[in-house]
Amino acid sequence: MLEKDINKSINKIKDMNGNSCDIAVHEIILNNTKVAYIFLESTSSDDKISDFLGKSLSVDVRSNTFNNIFKNLKNTIPNSKLKITDSYEEIFYYLSSGFTCLFVDGYSKCIAIETKANLDRSVTESSSEPVLKGPKDSFNENYQTNIGLIRKRIKDKNLYFNEIKVGKRTKTKVSLAYIKDIADEKKVKKLLKKLNDINIDGILDASYLRELIIENEPSILPQIISTERPDSVSMALLNGKIALLVENSPYVLLLPSVLADFFQSPEDAYSKPFNASFTRILRYLAFVIAIMTPGIYIAVMNYNMEVLPNLLLISFAIQKEGVPFPTVVEVLIMIISYEILREADTRKPQVMGASISIVGALILGDAAVAAGIISPIVVIIISLSAVSGMAFTDPDIINAIRTWRILFMLFGCLLGLIGIVMILIIFISKLASLETLETPYLTPLAPLKLKDWKQEILRLPKNKITNRPSYLTKKNTTKLKVEE
Amino acid sequence: MKKIILLIVILLSTGCWNYRELNQLAIATGFAIDYVDDKFEVTILISNSQKENSSDSKSVASSAVYKGRGKTIAEAIKDASMAISKQIYLSHIEVLILSSEVATNKTLETIDFFFRYPQTRNEFLMAVANDCKAGDLFEITTPLETYPSQNISKNIGITDKLQAYTYAVTFNDFVKALLEEGINPVIPSIAIIGDVDEGNKDENVEKIKPDSYLKLEMMAAFNKDRFIGFTDKDQSKGINFINNKVTTTLIITDYNDGYVVIELNGSNTKVDIDIENEIPKIKIKVNSSGTIIEVDSHTLIDKEQVIDEIKTLGEEEIKRLITTSIDYAKDNETDIFGFGNMIYKKNYKYWNKIKDSWQNDLFKKSDIEIDIDLKLKTKGSIDSIIEVK
């Protein structure tokens, strides 16, 4: 509770924060009453403070006489986000959020006025999920902007944003967005309960929640899809999914996610159905190639060369001639150097760009083959596998593919094609064991929901897709009414 | 996760079963068997020898031939491997060539080895060396293909498709024909045209007219496991017709003062056997369609009547081919068409009664009824006769 004495209150607030350098206090005498306002220089905008407070406390206001300064100020300050509070905890939350707190001597309450400095970037083009044709805007770190980007797409009164604060210290706002009459009530409740149960000191990004709300043991493959595209979120909301917006994170989580979601791009919805379906099938193919090629290559080269046609085998054998390492080592050298290259490429400052690609392409590709360390076919296999892995946007799935690729290689080099089949069984059973919010990870493949294939696996023309995916929602399922 | 780790540990402790590196293998693509001085002489064509070892990543593969001798085929292979620094790898054999001696006396031994040996797959092609040593066939370099084995197998394959003189017989087909009741195998044969020693040289590839080359010859007929002889061209064609292996072939007929050539572009043969009477009656029905592709005659072929005449001539020609091949089989007392097998499938009790005397009695006496239906679809691009005026 605030003190009635204004000096005591202000000193207490300063003490609470250890007299931090960015706390600024201003005192004014108004009609013989002491009035003070306090704000954090780092998060507040000077312009706004002068705009709102300067005017309200200016000469012409001072010349009037009030009976009740507090009430008067409350009513006259032209700020739409005006709050009244009396707890130190809340005051500090407001100060950190860029509010200015106004104290009047003799009152144990304070007025908080929004004077936030603009610390956010503007809405820019999506960098991690680019599309050729379609909306280009993407979320940024501003929570309200993010909500706004969704609101302006879905102007339905049933679009709910339920907000809770997560993180004892960061007090991060997390908003649960769903369309009330589409989304599954049970899932919403379950998710809310989960979020409320989280007792963590801080949430800095949406990815924190990604790990905290899953039910299974942590798996290698990402179980919750995250996107920075408002159009993807809106599409998901319309299909009955729940979106999680986290303050200060440009990524929005979509729940429940299934494996098929990772094979979809918002661009699919904007391009021609046949082309989009073809691209999706390509992505599935790329997934299989990315995971299995090095493993199968090793298995075939070391155990099951019978499966190769004559000329191919001879061609492989000739290329292998003179290479001093076993095939596994060769593949491992290539995979590890490729992964290092990729990691370096992601982390390096942009000015150093060209050197890495030159070194990578020249040394790993050409020189290694010419020096006889690696057979050319291995370069082809690893490049094929790596390029296929790049067909996905989510770095988590790219890295998950890498892990499984190495597991496939391990089994392939120990047991040949039998090993590949074994690890494939392990892989599929692992996938099948995952679920988020009671939705199996492999839906609509297993459990088989052929009707959902129209939009989840393939992409049929929009006039053929009349219903929302059946695994997401049971109510209000009609998406498109077709006049018979 | 624990289970996965456990599984990996279990796998690690098994060791690497059957682990091989590709550069430790000598990939055999051809295998030839001769019989010299009461010993098998095997010739193994290794195809991944790397003669040009340059830093160029596009290394050129070439072949090397190794020979070994031994009382058994396995022993001969071990003998040959003494000269090879790698492990001989037999899974990818493309062709197996038997010398006529081996084909006559040692077919069963050969089949036993390849059937029992787990490494080989049984889809390689079979051929008999026609009038030369089987091993010599691999020594002839060829300008058209990289490996001699490929030269042979592709030649057999393309002839099968375009000529109908010989057809491709895989090891499996061969063994099937040997082991089944009432059918004997026929396989293609290959001859060397020119001198073996000249053909072995690298220059042979560079010459526009190679000194020596391989040529596919007619079919080799077997009686049970014994090779009995080569057929001639007409008989080979007849065998192709009866066994329904014709896709494209030429039918040459005399017409008026010249000839007319019909190219078949589709043919289907149905064979039925009638065992109601004492003497079996074999009914062969051929349905073919073809085009006239060459005419050397002073007759205009624009009238339906003329085309009908040519059609009848063509039908007679096919009939003649079939009859000569059956006559050949009857003379040699070998049922290479599998008529006996048909009887066996139809009525095995009857077959058990006659099987001992089938080839040298009932088959020889059997009636053959041949019914040919030839359709001439087009008569080529021109109607008129090419004449100097």
Short mmCIF file of N, CA, C and O in Angstrom, two decimals, chain A residues 92-173:
data_model
loop_
_atom_site.label_atom_id
_atom_site.label_comp_id
_atom_site.label_asym_id
_atom_site.label_seq_id
_atom_site.Cartn_x
_atom_site.Cartn_y
_atom_site.Cartn_z
N PHE A 92 5.79 -0.71 -10.06
CA PHE A 92 7.05 -1.00 -10.74
C PHE A 92 6.83 -1.69 -12.08
O PHE A 92 7.57 -1.47 -13.04
N TYR A 93 5.76 -2.50 -12.11
CA TYR A 93 5.44 -3.14 -13.40
C TYR A 93 5.10 -2.08 -14.44
O TYR A 93 5.57 -2.12 -15.58
N TYR A 94 4.33 -1.05 -13.98
CA TYR A 94 3.95 0.00 -14.91
C TYR A 94 5.17 0.83 -15.33
O TYR A 94 5.35 1.15 -16.51
N LEU A 95 6.01 1.14 -14.35
CA LEU A 95 7.20 1.92 -14.68
C LEU A 95 8.04 1.21 -15.74
O LEU A 95 8.48 1.80 -16.72
N SER A 96 8.22 -0.12 -15.54
CA SER A 96 9.03 -0.88 -16.50
C SER A 96 8.37 -0.91 -17.86
O SER A 96 9.04 -1.03 -18.89
N SER A 97 7.03 -0.86 -17.87
CA SER A 97 6.35 -0.91 -19.16
C SER A 97 6.30 0.46 -19.81
O SER A 97 5.64 0.63 -20.82
N GLY A 98 6.94 1.45 -19.22
CA GLY A 98 6.99 2.76 -19.85
C GLY A 98 5.91 3.72 -19.39
O GLY A 98 5.63 4.69 -20.08
N PHE A 99 5.29 3.43 -18.27
CA PHE A 99 4.27 4.35 -17.75
C PHE A 99 4.93 5.43 -16.89
O PHE A 99 6.04 5.24 -16.39
N THR A 100 4.22 6.52 -16.75
CA THR A 100 4.66 7.55 -15.80
C THR A 100 3.65 7.55 -14.65
O THR A 100 2.43 7.51 -14.89
N CYS A 101 4.16 7.53 -13.42
CA CYS A 101 3.26 7.47 -12.27
C CYS A 101 3.18 8.85 -11.62
O CYS A 101 4.20 9.49 -11.36
N LEU A 102 1.94 9.25 -11.37
CA LEU A 102 1.70 10.58 -10.84
C LEU A 102 1.20 10.45 -9.40
O LEU A 102 0.23 9.74 -9.13
N PHE A 103 1.93 11.12 -8.49
CA PHE A 103 1.55 11.04 -7.07
C PHE A 103 1.04 12.40 -6.61
O PHE A 103 1.57 13.43 -7.01
N VAL A 104 0.02 12.39 -5.76
CA VAL A 104 -0.47 13.63 -5.18
C VAL A 104 -0.36 13.47 -3.68
O VAL A 104 -0.76 12.43 -3.13
N ASP A 105 0.20 14.50 -3.06
CA ASP A 105 0.42 14.40 -1.62
C ASP A 105 -0.92 14.24 -0.91
O ASP A 105 -1.91 14.90 -1.22
N GLY A 106 -0.95 13.32 0.02
CA GLY A 106 -2.16 13.12 0.80
C GLY A 106 -3.05 12.03 0.27
O GLY A 106 -4.06 11.67 0.86
N TYR A 107 -2.68 11.44 -0.88
CA TYR A 107 -3.48 10.35 -1.45
C TYR A 107 -2.66 9.08 -1.49
O TYR A 107 -1.50 9.11 -1.89
N SER A 108 -3.22 8.00 -1.09
CA SER A 108 -2.46 6.75 -1.08
C SER A 108 -2.67 5.98 -2.39
O SER A 108 -2.64 4.78 -2.45
N LYS A 109 -2.96 6.68 -3.48
CA LYS A 109 -3.10 6.05 -4.80
C LYS A 109 -2.26 6.82 -5.79
O LYS A 109 -1.90 7.98 -5.54
N CYS A 110 -1.95 6.18 -6.89
CA CYS A 110 -1.23 6.92 -7.91
C CYS A 110 -1.86 6.71 -9.27
O CYS A 110 -2.54 5.71 -9.50
N ILE A 111 -1.61 7.68 -10.15
CA ILE A 111 -2.16 7.58 -11.51
C ILE A 111 -1.02 7.15 -12.42
O ILE A 111 0.04 7.78 -12.43
N ALA A 112 -1.23 6.09 -13.18
CA ALA A 112 -0.20 5.67 -14.12
C ALA A 112 -0.67 6.01 -15.53
O ALA A 112 -1.80 5.68 -15.91
N ILE A 113 0.20 6.69 -16.26
CA ILE A 113 -0.17 7.14 -17.60
C ILE A 113 0.81 6.53 -18.59
O ILE A 113 2.03 6.56 -18.36
N GLU A 114 0.30 6.03 -19.66
CA GLU A 114 1.18 5.39 -20.64
C GLU A 114 2.00 6.43 -21.39
O GLU A 114 1.45 7.33 -22.04
N THR A 115 3.32 6.33 -21.25
CA THR A 115 4.21 7.25 -21.98
C THR A 115 5.35 6.45 -22.57
O THR A 115 6.52 6.79 -22.45
N LYS A 116 4.99 5.31 -23.16
CA LYS A 116 5.99 4.34 -23.61
C LYS A 116 6.88 4.89 -24.72
O LYS A 116 6.39 5.51 -25.66
N ALA A 117 8.16 4.65 -24.58
CA ALA A 117 9.08 5.00 -25.67
C ALA A 117 8.98 3.91 -26.73
O ALA A 117 8.71 2.75 -26.41
N ASN A 118 9.19 4.27 -27.97
CA ASN A 118 9.09 3.27 -29.03
C ASN A 118 10.40 2.50 -29.14
O ASN A 118 11.36 2.94 -29.75
N LEU A 119 10.43 1.34 -28.46
CA LEU A 119 11.66 0.53 -28.48
C LEU A 119 11.59 -0.59 -29.51
O LEU A 119 12.44 -1.43 -29.58
N ASP A 120 10.52 -0.62 -30.31
CA ASP A 120 10.32 -1.76 -31.21
C ASP A 120 10.66 -1.40 -32.64
O ASP A 120 10.60 -0.24 -33.03
N ARG A 121 10.99 -2.47 -33.38
CA ARG A 121 11.17 -2.23 -34.81
C ARG A 121 9.79 -2.13 -35.45
O ARG A 121 8.80 -2.52 -34.86
N SER A 122 9.78 -1.63 -36.63
CA SER A 122 8.50 -1.53 -37.30
C SER A 122 8.16 -2.88 -37.92
O SER A 122 8.97 -3.80 -37.91
N VAL A 123 6.97 -2.97 -38.45
CA VAL A 123 6.57 -4.22 -39.09
C VAL A 123 7.37 -4.38 -40.37
O VAL A 123 7.31 -3.54 -41.26
N THR A 124 8.16 -5.46 -40.42
CA THR A 124 9.02 -5.65 -41.59
C THR A 124 8.63 -6.92 -42.32
O THR A 124 7.75 -7.66 -41.89
N GLU A 125 9.33 -7.18 -43.39
CA GLU A 125 9.08 -8.39 -44.16
C GLU A 125 9.65 -9.59 -43.39
O GLU A 125 10.67 -9.48 -42.73
N SER A 126 8.96 -10.71 -43.49
CA SER A 126 9.41 -11.90 -42.77
C SER A 126 10.75 -12.36 -43.33
O SER A 126 10.92 -12.50 -44.53
N SER A 127 11.70 -12.57 -42.43
CA SER A 127 13.02 -13.00 -42.92
C SER A 127 13.18 -14.51 -42.86
O SER A 127 13.89 -15.11 -43.66
N SER A 128 12.51 -15.16 -41.92
CA SER A 128 12.73 -16.60 -41.80
C SER A 128 11.70 -17.41 -42.57
O SER A 128 11.91 -18.58 -42.85
N GLU A 129 10.56 -16.81 -42.92
CA GLU A 129 9.57 -17.55 -43.71
C GLU A 129 9.14 -16.70 -44.90
O GLU A 129 8.01 -16.25 -44.97
N PRO A 130 10.04 -16.46 -45.82
CA PRO A 130 9.67 -15.59 -46.94
C PRO A 130 8.70 -16.29 -47.90
O PRO A 130 8.76 -17.51 -48.05
N VAL A 131 7.82 -15.51 -48.50
CA VAL A 131 6.99 -16.04 -49.59
C VAL A 131 7.17 -15.15 -50.80
O VAL A 131 7.55 -13.99 -50.67
N LEU A 132 6.92 -15.75 -51.96
CA LEU A 132 7.04 -14.96 -53.19
C LEU A 132 5.80 -14.13 -53.42
O LEU A 132 5.85 -12.97 -53.74
N LYS A 133 4.66 -14.81 -53.25
CA LYS A 133 3.39 -14.15 -53.51
C LYS A 133 2.57 -14.27 -52.24
O LYS A 133 2.44 -15.35 -51.70
N GLY A 134 2.02 -13.17 -51.77
CA GLY A 134 1.24 -13.21 -50.55
C GLY A 134 1.63 -12.08 -49.64
O GLY A 134 2.56 -11.35 -49.93
N PRO A 135 0.92 -11.92 -48.52
CA PRO A 135 1.22 -10.83 -47.61
C PRO A 135 2.66 -10.92 -47.12
O PRO A 135 3.16 -12.01 -46.87
N LYS A 136 3.29 -9.77 -46.97
CA LYS A 136 4.71 -9.79 -46.62
C LYS A 136 4.96 -9.43 -45.17
O LYS A 136 6.08 -9.55 -44.70
N ASP A 137 3.94 -8.88 -44.47
CA ASP A 137 4.22 -8.41 -43.12
C ASP A 137 4.50 -9.56 -42.17
O ASP A 137 4.13 -10.70 -42.41
N SER A 138 5.20 -9.22 -41.05
CA SER A 138 5.51 -10.25 -40.08
C SER A 138 5.42 -9.64 -38.69
O SER A 138 5.42 -8.42 -38.53
N PHE A 139 5.34 -10.51 -37.71
CA PHE A 139 5.27 -10.04 -36.33
C PHE A 139 6.57 -9.38 -35.93
O PHE A 139 7.63 -9.68 -36.49
N ASN A 140 6.49 -8.49 -34.91
CA ASN A 140 7.74 -8.00 -34.34
C ASN A 140 7.69 -8.20 -32.83
O ASN A 140 6.88 -8.98 -32.33
N GLU A 141 8.51 -7.49 -32.08
CA GLU A 141 8.60 -7.74 -30.65
C GLU A 141 7.49 -7.04 -29.88
O GLU A 141 7.38 -7.21 -28.68
N ASN A 142 6.73 -6.20 -30.56
CA ASN A 142 5.67 -5.50 -29.86
C ASN A 142 4.41 -6.35 -29.79
O ASN A 142 3.81 -6.72 -30.79
N TYR A 143 4.02 -6.60 -28.56
CA TYR A 143 2.88 -7.47 -28.28
C TYR A 143 1.60 -6.92 -28.89
O TYR A 143 0.84 -7.63 -29.55
N GLN A 144 1.38 -5.62 -28.71
CA GLN A 144 0.13 -5.04 -29.20
C GLN A 144 0.10 -5.03 -30.74
O GLN A 144 -0.93 -5.30 -31.35
N THR A 145 1.22 -4.73 -31.33
CA THR A 145 1.28 -4.77 -32.79
C THR A 145 0.92 -6.16 -33.29
O THR A 145 0.16 -6.33 -34.24
N ASN A 146 1.47 -7.17 -32.60
CA ASN A 146 1.21 -8.54 -33.03
C ASN A 146 -0.27 -8.88 -32.95
O ASN A 146 -0.84 -9.46 -33.87
N ILE A 147 -0.89 -8.48 -31.83
CA ILE A 147 -2.33 -8.73 -31.71
C ILE A 147 -3.07 -7.96 -32.81
O ILE A 147 -3.96 -8.49 -33.47
N GLY A 148 -2.61 -6.72 -33.05
CA GLY A 148 -3.24 -5.91 -34.07
C GLY A 148 -3.17 -6.54 -35.45
O GLY A 148 -4.13 -6.51 -36.22
N LEU A 149 -2.03 -7.13 -35.75
CA LEU A 149 -1.86 -7.75 -37.07
C LEU A 149 -2.84 -8.90 -37.27
O LEU A 149 -3.26 -9.19 -38.40
N ILE A 150 -3.21 -9.56 -36.19
CA ILE A 150 -4.19 -10.65 -36.30
C ILE A 150 -5.61 -10.06 -36.35
O ILE A 150 -6.42 -10.45 -37.16
N ARG A 151 -5.85 -9.11 -35.44
CA ARG A 151 -7.18 -8.48 -35.39
C ARG A 151 -7.60 -7.91 -36.75
O ARG A 151 -8.74 -8.04 -37.15
N LYS A 152 -6.66 -7.26 -37.41
CA LYS A 152 -7.06 -6.62 -38.66
C LYS A 152 -7.35 -7.65 -39.75
O LYS A 152 -7.94 -7.34 -40.76
N ARG A 153 -6.95 -8.89 -39.51
CA ARG A 153 -7.26 -9.94 -40.48
C ARG A 153 -8.58 -10.62 -40.16
O ARG A 153 -9.31 -10.99 -41.05
N ILE A 154 -8.82 -10.85 -38.88
CA ILE A 154 -10.07 -11.51 -38.48
C ILE A 154 -10.87 -10.53 -37.64
O ILE A 154 -10.54 -10.28 -36.49
N LYS A 155 -11.92 -9.99 -38.24
CA LYS A 155 -12.68 -8.96 -37.53
C LYS A 155 -13.91 -9.58 -36.91
O LYS A 155 -15.01 -9.07 -37.02
N ASP A 156 -13.73 -10.72 -36.27
CA ASP A 156 -14.84 -11.46 -35.71
C ASP A 156 -14.91 -11.18 -34.21
O ASP A 156 -13.88 -11.16 -33.54
N LYS A 157 -16.14 -10.99 -33.70
CA LYS A 157 -16.24 -10.72 -32.27
C LYS A 157 -15.88 -11.97 -31.46
O LYS A 157 -15.59 -11.89 -30.27
N ASN A 158 -15.88 -13.11 -32.13
CA ASN A 158 -15.57 -14.33 -31.40
C ASN A 158 -14.08 -14.61 -31.29
O ASN A 158 -13.67 -15.61 -30.75
N LEU A 159 -13.29 -13.73 -31.85
CA LEU A 159 -11.85 -13.92 -31.72
C LEU A 159 -11.43 -13.40 -30.35
O LEU A 159 -11.45 -12.21 -30.08
N TYR A 160 -11.08 -14.34 -29.47
CA TYR A 160 -10.75 -13.99 -28.08
C TYR A 160 -9.25 -13.93 -27.89
O TYR A 160 -8.51 -14.72 -28.47
N PHE A 161 -8.84 -12.97 -27.07
CA PHE A 161 -7.43 -12.97 -26.65
C PHE A 161 -7.42 -13.04 -25.12
O PHE A 161 -7.68 -12.05 -24.45
N ASN A 162 -7.19 -14.21 -24.58
CA ASN A 162 -7.14 -14.34 -23.12
C ASN A 162 -5.72 -14.14 -22.66
O ASN A 162 -4.82 -14.87 -23.07
N GLU A 163 -5.53 -13.13 -21.76
CA GLU A 163 -4.16 -12.82 -21.40
C GLU A 163 -3.83 -13.30 -20.01
O GLU A 163 -4.62 -13.16 -19.08
N ILE A 164 -2.66 -13.87 -19.84
CA ILE A 164 -2.15 -14.15 -18.50
C ILE A 164 -0.69 -13.74 -18.47
O ILE A 164 -0.05 -13.64 -19.52
N LYS A 165 -0.16 -13.53 -17.27
CA LYS A 165 1.24 -13.15 -17.18
C LYS A 165 2.04 -14.35 -16.71
O LYS A 165 1.67 -15.02 -15.75
N VAL A 166 3.11 -14.64 -17.39
CA VAL A 166 3.93 -15.79 -17.05
C VAL A 166 5.33 -15.29 -16.70
O VAL A 166 5.84 -14.37 -17.35
N GLY A 167 5.92 -15.88 -15.70
CA GLY A 167 7.28 -15.50 -15.30
C GLY A 167 7.24 -14.62 -14.07
O GLY A 167 6.68 -13.54 -14.10
N LYS A 168 7.84 -15.10 -12.99
CA LYS A 168 7.79 -14.36 -11.74
C LYS A 168 8.48 -13.02 -11.87
O LYS A 168 8.05 -12.01 -11.33
N ARG A 169 9.58 -13.00 -12.55
CA ARG A 169 10.35 -11.77 -12.65
C ARG A 169 10.05 -10.99 -13.93
O ARG A 169 9.91 -9.77 -13.91
N THR A 170 9.96 -11.68 -15.03
CA THR A 170 9.74 -10.95 -16.29
C THR A 170 8.30 -10.50 -16.45
O THR A 170 8.02 -9.56 -17.18
N LYS A 171 7.38 -11.19 -15.80
CA LYS A 171 5.96 -10.87 -15.90
C LYS A 171 5.54 -10.66 -17.36
O LYS A 171 4.98 -9.63 -17.74
N THR A 172 5.89 -11.64 -18.15
CA THR A 172 5.64 -11.52 -19.57
C THR A 172 4.17 -11.79 -19.87
O THR A 172 3.59 -12.74 -19.38
N LYS A 173 3.61 -10.94 -20.70
CA LYS A 173 2.22 -11.14 -21.10
C LYS A 173 2.16 -12.25 -22.14
O LYS A 173 2.91 -12.23 -23.11
#
